[in-house]
mmCIF file of C-alpha atoms and ligand atoms in Angstrom:
data_model
loop_
_atom_site.group_PDB
_atom_site.id
_atom_site.type_symbol
_atom_site.label_atom_id
_atom_site.label_comp_id
_atom_site.label_asym_id
_atom_site.label_seq_id
_atom_site.Cartn_x
_atom_site.Cartn_y
_atom_site.Cartn_z
ATOM 1 C CA UNK A 67 -12.572 -3.225 25.680
ATOM 2 C CA UNK A 68 -12.670 -2.751 21.893
ATOM 3 C CA UNK A 69 -15.739 -3.982 20.049
ATOM 4 C CA UNK A 70 -15.272 -6.897 17.646
ATOM 5 C CA UNK A 71 -14.457 -5.743 14.133
ATOM 6 C CA UNK A 72 -14.604 -7.321 10.737
ATOM 7 C CA UNK A 73 -12.817 -6.041 7.664
ATOM 8 C CA UNK A 74 -14.900 -4.439 4.913
ATOM 9 C CA UNK A 75 -12.495 -3.207 2.268
ATOM 10 C CA UNK A 76 -14.077 -0.180 0.586
ATOM 11 C CA UNK A 77 -14.460 0.047 -3.220
ATOM 12 C CA UNK A 78 -12.754 3.441 -3.290
ATOM 13 C CA UNK A 79 -11.385 5.483 -0.399
ATOM 14 C CA UNK A 80 -11.123 9.256 -0.739
ATOM 15 C CA UNK A 81 -8.355 10.872 1.330
ATOM 16 C CA UNK A 82 -8.567 14.664 1.659
ATOM 17 C CA UNK A 83 -5.362 16.448 2.625
ATOM 18 C CA UNK A 84 -3.347 13.539 1.294
ATOM 19 C CA UNK A 85 0.025 15.301 1.342
ATOM 20 C CA UNK A 86 -0.408 16.302 4.988
ATOM 21 C CA UNK A 87 0.941 14.754 8.160
ATOM 22 C CA UNK A 88 -1.952 12.342 8.629
ATOM 23 C CA UNK A 89 -3.410 12.135 5.103
ATOM 24 C CA UNK A 90 -0.254 10.785 3.504
ATOM 25 C CA UNK A 91 0.046 8.122 6.208
ATOM 26 C CA UNK A 92 -3.592 7.136 5.770
ATOM 27 C CA UNK A 93 -3.249 6.945 1.962
ATOM 28 C CA UNK A 94 -0.038 4.914 2.287
ATOM 29 C CA UNK A 95 -1.665 2.388 4.632
ATOM 30 C CA UNK A 96 -4.765 2.043 2.461
ATOM 31 C CA UNK A 97 -2.669 1.364 -0.624
ATOM 32 C CA UNK A 98 -0.586 -1.185 1.271
ATOM 33 C CA UNK A 99 -3.842 -3.003 2.048
ATOM 34 C CA UNK A 100 -4.802 -2.928 -1.621
ATOM 35 C CA UNK A 101 -7.661 -0.454 -1.128
ATOM 36 C CA UNK A 102 -8.223 1.709 -4.253
ATOM 37 C CA UNK A 103 -7.392 5.174 -2.961
ATOM 38 C CA UNK A 104 -8.016 8.644 -4.353
ATOM 39 C CA UNK A 105 -5.544 10.925 -2.586
ATOM 40 C CA UNK A 106 -6.442 14.581 -3.032
ATOM 41 C CA UNK A 107 -5.382 18.058 -2.034
ATOM 42 C CA UNK A 108 -5.128 21.360 -3.929
ATOM 43 C CA UNK A 109 -2.053 20.003 -5.751
ATOM 44 C CA UNK A 110 -3.316 16.583 -6.890
ATOM 45 C CA UNK A 111 -4.384 15.742 -10.447
ATOM 46 C CA UNK A 112 -8.014 15.515 -9.356
ATOM 47 C CA UNK A 113 -7.718 18.524 -7.121
ATOM 48 C CA UNK A 114 -9.792 19.295 -4.041
ATOM 49 C CA UNK A 115 -9.927 22.754 -2.514
ATOM 50 C CA UNK A 116 -12.045 23.518 0.543
ATOM 51 C CA UNK A 117 -12.312 27.092 -0.746
ATOM 52 C CA UNK A 118 -13.582 26.062 -4.194
ATOM 53 C CA UNK A 119 -16.803 24.019 -4.089
ATOM 54 C CA UNK A 120 -16.542 23.336 -7.809
ATOM 55 C CA UNK A 121 -13.668 20.927 -7.134
ATOM 56 C CA UNK A 122 -15.607 18.760 -4.688
ATOM 57 C CA UNK A 123 -17.863 16.771 -7.015
ATOM 58 C CA UNK A 124 -15.065 15.117 -9.038
ATOM 59 C CA UNK A 125 -13.174 14.209 -5.872
ATOM 60 C CA UNK A 126 -16.189 12.561 -4.271
ATOM 61 C CA UNK A 127 -17.422 10.672 -7.364
ATOM 62 C CA UNK A 128 -17.492 6.903 -6.817
ATOM 63 C CA UNK A 129 -15.951 7.012 -3.345
ATOM 64 C CA UNK A 130 -17.435 4.696 -0.725
ATOM 65 C CA UNK A 131 -15.581 6.069 2.323
ATOM 66 C CA UNK A 132 -13.658 9.296 2.980
ATOM 67 C CA UNK A 133 -10.950 10.462 5.368
ATOM 68 C CA UNK A 134 -11.636 14.167 5.912
ATOM 69 C CA UNK A 135 -9.019 16.658 7.069
ATOM 70 C CA UNK A 136 -10.021 20.301 6.939
ATOM 71 C CA UNK A 137 -7.397 23.010 6.355
ATOM 72 C CA UNK A 138 -6.229 25.160 7.949
ATOM 73 C CA UNK A 139 -8.115 24.011 11.069
ATOM 74 C CA UNK A 140 -11.621 22.993 12.093
ATOM 75 C CA UNK A 141 -11.499 25.879 14.585
ATOM 76 C CA UNK A 142 -11.794 28.605 11.921
ATOM 77 C CA UNK A 143 -15.273 30.110 11.328
ATOM 78 C CA UNK A 144 -15.357 28.871 7.706
ATOM 79 C CA UNK A 145 -15.082 25.244 8.824
ATOM 80 C CA UNK A 146 -18.618 24.371 10.046
ATOM 81 C CA UNK A 147 -20.428 25.567 6.885
ATOM 82 C CA UNK A 148 -17.853 23.857 4.663
ATOM 83 C CA UNK A 149 -18.085 20.607 6.619
ATOM 84 C CA UNK A 150 -21.900 20.761 6.536
ATOM 85 C CA UNK A 151 -21.883 21.276 2.778
ATOM 86 C CA UNK A 152 -19.362 18.474 2.264
ATOM 87 C CA UNK A 153 -21.244 16.026 4.507
ATOM 88 C CA UNK A 154 -24.438 16.738 2.585
ATOM 89 C CA UNK A 155 -22.704 16.154 -0.763
ATOM 90 C CA UNK A 156 -21.143 12.936 0.544
ATOM 91 C CA UNK A 157 -24.570 11.700 1.644
ATOM 92 C CA UNK A 158 -26.113 12.558 -1.745
ATOM 93 C CA UNK A 159 -23.299 10.769 -3.577
ATOM 94 C CA UNK A 160 -23.663 7.621 -1.504
ATOM 95 C CA UNK A 161 -20.482 7.744 0.570
ATOM 96 C CA UNK A 162 -21.077 5.125 3.250
ATOM 97 C CA UNK A 163 -19.112 6.806 6.016
ATOM 98 C CA UNK A 164 -16.742 9.637 6.774
ATOM 99 C CA UNK A 165 -13.804 9.607 9.158
ATOM 100 C CA UNK A 166 -13.268 13.150 10.400
ATOM 101 C CA UNK A 167 -9.946 14.329 11.821
ATOM 102 C CA UNK A 168 -10.722 16.713 14.675
ATOM 103 C CA UNK A 169 -9.002 18.555 17.527
ATOM 104 C CA UNK A 170 -9.621 18.468 21.296
ATOM 105 C CA UNK A 171 -11.084 21.373 23.220
ATOM 106 C CA UNK A 172 -12.092 23.423 20.165
ATOM 107 C CA UNK A 173 -15.741 24.516 20.176
ATOM 108 C CA UNK A 174 -15.938 24.855 16.386
ATOM 109 C CA UNK A 175 -14.271 21.481 15.848
ATOM 110 C CA UNK A 176 -16.785 19.817 18.149
ATOM 111 C CA UNK A 177 -19.545 21.572 16.157
ATOM 112 C CA UNK A 178 -18.109 20.050 12.961
ATOM 113 C CA UNK A 179 -18.086 16.616 14.611
ATOM 114 C CA UNK A 180 -21.807 16.930 15.410
ATOM 115 C CA UNK A 181 -22.528 18.055 11.846
ATOM 116 C CA UNK A 182 -20.801 14.968 10.422
ATOM 117 C CA UNK A 183 -22.361 12.496 12.848
ATOM 118 C CA UNK A 184 -25.846 14.004 12.364
ATOM 119 C CA UNK A 185 -25.496 13.828 8.574
ATOM 120 C CA UNK A 186 -24.148 10.287 8.683
ATOM 121 C CA UNK A 187 -24.348 8.378 11.977
ATOM 122 C CA UNK A 188 -22.132 5.609 10.533
ATOM 123 C CA UNK A 189 -19.209 8.052 10.525
ATOM 124 C CA UNK A 190 -16.311 8.170 12.995
ATOM 125 C CA UNK A 191 -14.575 11.114 14.649
ATOM 126 C CA UNK A 192 -10.845 10.941 15.379
ATOM 127 C CA UNK A 193 -10.413 13.758 17.909
ATOM 128 C CA UNK A 194 -6.718 14.352 18.513
ATOM 129 C CA UNK A 195 -4.337 16.065 20.878
ATOM 130 C CA UNK A 196 -1.434 18.097 19.383
ATOM 131 C CA UNK A 197 0.606 15.988 16.997
ATOM 132 C CA UNK A 198 4.170 14.926 17.836
ATOM 133 C CA UNK A 199 4.954 15.483 14.148
ATOM 134 C CA UNK A 200 4.477 19.256 14.605
ATOM 135 C CA UNK A 201 8.073 19.077 15.841
ATOM 136 C CA UNK A 202 9.445 17.206 12.817
ATOM 137 C CA UNK A 203 7.176 17.861 9.836
ATOM 138 C CA UNK A 204 5.657 21.253 10.524
ATOM 139 C CA UNK A 205 6.064 24.683 12.129
ATOM 140 C CA UNK A 206 8.375 23.655 14.959
ATOM 141 C CA UNK A 207 10.913 21.796 12.809
ATOM 142 C CA UNK A 208 12.919 24.703 11.386
ATOM 143 C CA UNK A 209 13.443 26.483 14.732
ATOM 144 C CA UNK A 210 14.541 23.188 16.295
ATOM 145 C CA UNK A 211 17.032 22.572 13.515
ATOM 146 C CA UNK A 212 18.502 25.975 14.221
ATOM 147 C CA UNK A 213 18.774 25.069 17.926
ATOM 148 C CA UNK A 214 16.051 27.147 19.600
ATOM 149 C CA UNK A 215 12.273 26.750 19.724
ATOM 150 C CA UNK A 216 10.624 29.877 21.154
ATOM 151 C CA UNK A 217 6.865 29.620 21.775
ATOM 152 C CA UNK A 218 4.170 31.296 23.890
ATOM 153 C CA UNK A 219 3.820 28.084 25.909
ATOM 154 C CA UNK A 220 5.550 26.610 28.906
ATOM 155 C CA UNK A 221 3.905 25.036 31.935
ATOM 156 C CA UNK A 222 0.834 23.470 30.386
ATOM 157 C CA UNK A 223 1.265 19.802 29.548
ATOM 158 C CA UNK A 224 -0.081 18.110 26.436
ATOM 159 C CA UNK A 225 -0.262 14.380 25.590
ATOM 160 C CA UNK A 226 1.316 14.731 22.113
ATOM 161 C CA UNK A 227 0.052 11.999 19.809
ATOM 162 C CA UNK A 228 1.981 10.235 17.065
ATOM 163 C CA UNK A 229 0.514 10.725 13.566
ATOM 164 C CA UNK A 230 1.165 7.019 12.915
ATOM 165 C CA UNK A 231 -1.338 6.180 15.664
ATOM 166 C CA UNK A 232 -3.845 8.631 14.189
ATOM 167 C CA UNK A 233 -3.447 6.992 10.773
ATOM 168 C CA UNK A 234 -3.855 3.497 12.248
ATOM 169 C CA UNK A 235 -7.107 4.529 13.923
ATOM 170 C CA UNK A 236 -8.390 6.299 10.800
ATOM 171 C CA UNK A 237 -7.613 3.304 8.578
ATOM 172 C CA UNK A 238 -9.319 0.946 11.023
ATOM 173 C CA UNK A 239 -12.428 3.147 10.928
ATOM 174 C CA UNK A 240 -12.314 3.266 7.100
ATOM 175 C CA UNK A 241 -11.824 -0.466 6.574
ATOM 176 C CA UNK A 242 -13.530 -2.235 9.484
ATOM 177 C CA UNK A 243 -17.008 -2.443 10.920
ATOM 178 C CA UNK A 244 -17.514 -1.614 14.593
ATOM 179 C CA UNK A 245 -16.304 2.006 14.612
ATOM 180 C CA UNK A 246 -19.596 3.579 13.457
ATOM 181 C CA UNK A 247 -20.713 6.581 15.515
ATOM 182 C CA UNK A 248 -17.579 6.531 17.665
ATOM 183 C CA UNK A 249 -15.756 9.637 18.835
ATOM 184 C CA UNK A 250 -12.237 8.390 19.503
ATOM 185 C CA UNK A 251 -10.249 10.788 21.643
ATOM 186 C CA UNK A 252 -6.690 10.049 20.578
ATOM 187 C CA UNK A 253 -3.678 11.085 22.664
ATOM 188 C CA UNK A 254 -0.209 9.896 23.449
ATOM 189 C CA UNK A 255 0.330 7.837 26.628
ATOM 190 C CA UNK A 256 1.753 10.653 28.795
ATOM 191 C CA UNK A 257 1.728 14.381 29.373
ATOM 192 C CA UNK A 258 4.709 16.532 28.412
ATOM 193 C CA UNK A 259 5.229 20.274 28.557
ATOM 194 C CA UNK A 260 6.890 21.912 25.544
ATOM 195 C CA UNK A 261 10.205 22.160 27.438
ATOM 196 C CA UNK A 262 9.882 18.409 28.263
ATOM 197 C CA UNK A 263 9.268 17.592 24.600
ATOM 198 C CA UNK A 264 12.252 19.645 23.419
ATOM 199 C CA UNK A 265 14.427 17.968 26.048
ATOM 200 C CA UNK A 266 13.426 14.517 24.754
ATOM 201 C CA UNK A 267 14.107 15.610 21.184
ATOM 202 C CA UNK A 268 17.510 17.006 22.176
ATOM 203 C CA UNK A 269 18.455 13.658 23.743
ATOM 204 C CA UNK A 270 17.218 11.718 20.707
ATOM 205 C CA UNK A 271 18.991 14.049 18.267
ATOM 206 C CA UNK A 272 22.178 14.226 20.344
ATOM 207 C CA UNK A 273 22.099 18.010 20.102
ATOM 208 C CA UNK A 274 21.924 20.975 22.421
ATOM 209 C CA UNK A 275 18.384 22.141 21.586
ATOM 210 C CA UNK A 276 16.733 24.805 23.739
ATOM 211 C CA UNK A 277 13.185 25.873 24.483
ATOM 212 C CA UNK A 278 12.334 29.459 25.377
ATOM 213 C CA UNK A 279 8.983 30.791 26.524
ATOM 214 C CA UNK A 280 8.048 34.100 24.895
ATOM 215 C CA UNK A 281 4.973 36.345 25.315
ATOM 216 C CA UNK A 282 2.141 35.762 22.836
ATOM 217 C CA UNK A 283 2.359 39.383 21.688
ATOM 218 C CA UNK A 284 6.032 39.012 20.711
ATOM 219 C CA UNK A 285 5.243 35.772 18.907
ATOM 220 C CA UNK A 286 2.374 37.411 16.973
ATOM 221 C CA UNK A 287 4.567 40.383 16.033
ATOM 222 C CA UNK A 288 7.279 38.046 14.738
ATOM 223 C CA UNK A 289 4.664 36.297 12.576
ATOM 224 C CA UNK A 290 3.502 39.689 11.278
ATOM 225 C CA UNK A 291 7.079 40.614 10.356
ATOM 226 C CA UNK A 292 7.367 37.338 8.443
ATOM 227 C CA UNK A 293 4.315 38.409 6.442
ATOM 228 C CA UNK A 294 1.917 35.806 7.853
ATOM 229 C CA UNK A 295 -1.796 36.453 7.238
ATOM 230 C CA UNK A 296 -3.855 37.960 10.061
ATOM 231 C CA UNK A 297 -6.273 35.005 10.143
ATOM 232 C CA UNK A 298 -3.373 32.562 10.582
ATOM 233 C CA UNK A 299 -2.017 34.705 13.419
ATOM 234 C CA UNK A 300 -5.491 34.717 15.013
ATOM 235 C CA UNK A 301 -5.647 30.927 14.701
ATOM 236 C CA UNK A 302 -2.235 30.488 16.327
ATOM 237 C CA UNK A 303 -3.249 32.868 19.115
ATOM 238 C CA UNK A 304 -6.414 30.822 19.694
ATOM 239 C CA UNK A 305 -4.472 27.535 19.729
ATOM 240 C CA UNK A 306 -1.857 28.737 22.236
ATOM 241 C CA UNK A 307 -4.026 30.947 24.456
ATOM 242 C CA UNK A 308 -7.322 29.064 24.490
ATOM 243 C CA UNK A 309 -6.801 25.444 23.475
ATOM 244 C CA UNK A 310 -3.529 25.193 25.400
ATOM 245 C CA UNK A 311 -4.936 26.594 28.668
ATOM 246 C CA UNK A 312 -4.845 23.244 30.462
ATOM 247 C CA UNK A 313 -8.258 21.995 29.304
ATOM 248 C CA UNK A 314 -6.585 19.134 27.398
ATOM 249 C CA UNK A 315 -3.973 18.223 30.008
ATOM 250 C CA UNK A 316 -5.111 14.633 30.404
ATOM 251 C CA UNK A 317 -4.539 11.425 28.470
ATOM 252 C CA UNK A 318 -7.405 9.632 26.740
ATOM 253 C CA UNK A 319 -7.954 6.029 25.676
ATOM 254 C CA UNK A 320 -8.984 6.391 22.006
ATOM 255 C CA UNK A 321 -6.088 4.352 20.626
ATOM 256 C CA UNK A 322 -6.798 1.521 23.071
ATOM 257 C CA UNK A 323 -10.540 1.614 22.295
ATOM 258 C CA UNK A 324 -10.077 1.649 18.530
ATOM 259 C CA UNK A 325 -7.086 -0.642 18.154
ATOM 260 C CA UNK A 326 -6.799 -2.628 21.390
ATOM 261 C CA UNK A 327 -3.198 -1.491 21.950
ATOM 262 C CA UNK A 328 -1.309 1.295 23.705
ATOM 263 C CA UNK A 329 -0.392 4.512 21.861
ATOM 264 C CA UNK A 330 3.230 5.108 20.896
ATOM 265 C CA UNK A 331 5.346 7.015 23.403
ATOM 266 C CA UNK A 332 6.893 10.393 22.527
ATOM 267 C CA UNK A 333 10.398 9.047 23.134
ATOM 268 C CA UNK A 334 9.870 6.348 20.448
ATOM 269 C CA UNK A 335 8.664 9.014 18.051
ATOM 270 C CA UNK A 336 11.649 11.268 18.854
ATOM 271 C CA UNK A 337 14.156 8.434 18.333
ATOM 272 C CA UNK A 338 12.680 7.473 14.947
ATOM 273 C CA UNK A 339 12.412 11.052 13.680
ATOM 274 C CA UNK A 340 15.941 11.858 14.869
ATOM 275 C CA UNK A 341 17.308 8.766 13.118
ATOM 276 C CA UNK A 342 15.597 9.944 9.901
ATOM 277 C CA UNK A 343 17.398 13.295 10.164
ATOM 278 C CA UNK A 344 14.458 15.476 11.232
ATOM 279 C CA UNK A 345 16.583 17.680 13.475
ATOM 280 C CA UNK A 346 19.910 17.620 11.685
ATOM 281 C CA UNK A 347 21.518 21.065 11.985
ATOM 282 C CA UNK A 348 20.686 23.719 9.362
ATOM 283 C CA UNK A 349 22.534 23.042 6.144
ATOM 284 C CA UNK A 350 22.707 19.282 6.694
ATOM 285 C CA UNK A 351 19.063 18.574 6.021
ATOM 286 C CA UNK A 352 19.002 18.851 2.241
ATOM 287 C CA UNK A 353 20.016 15.243 1.813
ATOM 288 C CA UNK A 354 18.123 14.185 4.939
ATOM 289 C CA UNK A 355 15.849 11.204 4.921
ATOM 290 C CA UNK A 356 12.858 13.168 6.146
ATOM 291 C CA UNK A 357 13.070 15.739 3.367
ATOM 292 C CA UNK A 358 13.469 12.976 0.808
ATOM 293 C CA UNK A 359 10.588 11.023 2.252
ATOM 294 C CA UNK A 360 8.347 14.068 2.275
ATOM 295 C CA UNK A 361 9.216 15.033 -1.297
ATOM 296 C CA UNK A 362 8.617 11.442 -2.366
ATOM 297 C CA UNK A 363 5.303 11.130 -0.627
ATOM 298 C CA UNK A 364 4.094 14.462 -1.993
ATOM 299 C CA UNK A 365 4.964 13.429 -5.515
ATOM 300 C CA UNK A 366 3.439 10.001 -4.994
ATOM 301 C CA UNK A 367 0.220 11.468 -3.673
ATOM 302 C CA UNK A 368 -0.016 13.768 -6.664
ATOM 303 C CA UNK A 369 0.820 11.018 -9.161
ATOM 304 C CA UNK A 370 -1.590 8.523 -7.696
ATOM 305 C CA UNK A 371 -4.434 11.000 -7.488
ATOM 306 C CA UNK A 372 -6.570 8.822 -9.727
ATOM 307 C CA UNK A 373 -8.882 6.953 -9.577
HETATM 308 N N1 NAP B 1303 -1.281 19.654 14.094
HETATM 309 C C1 NAP B 1303 -1.911 19.341 15.181
HETATM 310 O O1 NAP B 1303 -1.331 19.268 16.263
HETATM 311 C C2 NAP B 1303 -3.391 19.032 15.120
HETATM 312 C C3 NAP B 1303 -4.035 18.566 16.264
HETATM 313 C C4 NAP B 1303 -5.390 18.234 16.186
HETATM 314 C C5 NAP B 1303 -6.070 18.380 14.997
HETATM 315 N N2 NAP B 1303 -5.413 18.867 13.905
HETATM 316 C C6 NAP B 1303 -6.166 19.029 12.650
HETATM 317 O O2 NAP B 1303 -5.476 18.431 11.598
HETATM 318 C C7 NAP B 1303 -5.935 19.003 10.363
HETATM 319 C C8 NAP B 1303 -4.756 19.100 9.431
HETATM 320 O O3 NAP B 1303 -4.383 17.778 9.121
HETATM 321 P P1 NAP B 1303 -2.884 17.335 8.887
HETATM 322 O O4 NAP B 1303 -2.058 17.870 10.022
HETATM 323 O O5 NAP B 1303 -2.880 15.886 8.583
HETATM 324 O O6 NAP B 1303 -2.535 18.140 7.558
HETATM 325 P P2 NAP B 1303 -1.311 19.149 7.310
HETATM 326 O O7 NAP B 1303 -0.037 18.442 7.568
HETATM 327 O O8 NAP B 1303 -1.635 20.427 8.017
HETATM 328 O O9 NAP B 1303 -1.430 19.367 5.745
HETATM 329 C C9 NAP B 1303 -2.559 19.995 5.169
HETATM 330 C C10 NAP B 1303 -3.091 19.140 4.015
HETATM 331 O O10 NAP B 1303 -4.267 19.732 3.506
HETATM 332 C C11 NAP B 1303 -4.019 20.212 2.171
HETATM 333 N N3 NAP B 1303 -4.670 21.522 2.073
HETATM 334 C C12 NAP B 1303 -4.235 22.729 2.524
HETATM 335 N N4 NAP B 1303 -5.140 23.680 2.241
HETATM 336 C C13 NAP B 1303 -6.172 23.059 1.605
HETATM 337 C C14 NAP B 1303 -7.397 23.498 1.038
HETATM 338 N N5 NAP B 1303 -7.771 24.792 1.063
HETATM 339 N N6 NAP B 1303 -8.212 22.582 0.458
HETATM 340 C C15 NAP B 1303 -7.869 21.283 0.405
HETATM 341 N N7 NAP B 1303 -6.717 20.791 0.922
HETATM 342 C C16 NAP B 1303 -5.875 21.682 1.509
HETATM 343 C C17 NAP B 1303 -2.511 20.234 1.987
HETATM 344 O O11 NAP B 1303 -2.106 19.971 0.659
HETATM 345 P P3 NAP B 1303 -2.073 21.118 -0.481
HETATM 346 O O12 NAP B 1303 -1.238 22.230 0.068
HETATM 347 O O13 NAP B 1303 -1.479 20.392 -1.651
HETATM 348 O O14 NAP B 1303 -3.490 21.510 -0.729
HETATM 349 C C18 NAP B 1303 -2.116 19.049 2.871
HETATM 350 O O15 NAP B 1303 -2.332 17.839 2.170
HETATM 351 C C19 NAP B 1303 -6.572 20.345 10.726
HETATM 352 O O16 NAP B 1303 -7.969 20.249 10.544
HETATM 353 C C20 NAP B 1303 -6.276 20.482 12.208
HETATM 354 O O17 NAP B 1303 -7.342 21.089 12.895
HETATM 355 C C21 NAP B 1303 -4.103 19.174 13.932
#
C-alpha cells in the first residue's frame, strides 16, 4: 500500500546523465510538469563529468533536488568514492534530497546506496533490474537490427524493467513527499530469459530475429577485437557472470509501492519500440523515429542545460 504523497515542486531539479536512457525521460517529465530543470552530462553547456570534480560545483549550484545516475556503472571501484564526494557536496550546497539510480545484486551499488542514504536520509534509491531499453537504445540494438543477438547468457531469467517506469518513480520521488528513505526495487512484472525477450521483440518487429548463447571468453575476445577498453570488458564480464547468475531472478514491487500501479509489461514495451522503428533492418534506420527522437532529445538536453 503506497504511502500518501503530496506534491512539492522543487525550485530547481538537477538531472545527471540527462542524455541517457533514464535521465532524458526524467528531464522530459520534469519539464512537462513545469519544474525548472538543469539537465547535465559531459556534453551539456553546464557540463558535469564524474571524472572531473571541478565540473561538479557549477552543476549543483542552486539545485534543490537531484536525480543521480553514475556512469559507467555503480559497480565499478571508482563509484563509491565519487558518490561519497558528490553526496557530501550536495549536502553542503543544501540539496534537499537525492534520487539515486542503482542496480540489483551489485555489492558496490548497494554500498553507494548506503553512502547516499547515510549522507541524506531524505533521499530515495531506485534500484533497478536490467532495462528493457538495453534492447532498443543501447548495446543490444545494433545486433538485433542485423538479425542476431549473441550473448553469454541463456537460461537465467530477468524481470526487465521499462525505463518509462523508472522515470515515473524517479520523478515521483523528486516532486512528492512520502518517498524519503525508501529503497524502491523496480522490476518488470514478469521474468524472461534473453531468448524469451528476443522472441517477443521478433514478434513485435515482425522479423526473424535470433538469439545465440556464446561463451563469455568468446564475447570478451570479440570486444577486445573491437578495441573496447579492458575495464569495460571487466564490467561486462561482471554483469553477465556475477549479476546474471540467478540472484535477481524474481520480480519486485517497487513500482506498485512508489506509484500504486503495475509496471509495464515487456510486450507493451516491445510493441511501442518496434512501432518507433527500433529494430528496423540495417540501412532502414537512418530515418527511423527512434534515431530522430534520440538525436532530438540529446540536442534538447544540451540546449536546455541552463539554468
Ligand atoms: N542498463 C541497465 O540495464 C541498468 C540496470 C540497472 C542499473 N543501471 C544503471 O544505470 C546507470 C546508467 O544510467 P542510464 O542507463 O540512464 O544512462 P545511459 O543510457 O547509460 O547514458 C549515460 C549518461 O551518462 C552520461 N555520462 C557518461 N559518462 C559520464 C561521465 N563520466 N560523467 C557524467 N556523465 C556521463 C552520458 O552523457 P554524455 O556522454 O554526454 O556524458 C549519458 O547522459 C548506471 O549507473 C547503471 O549502473 C543500468
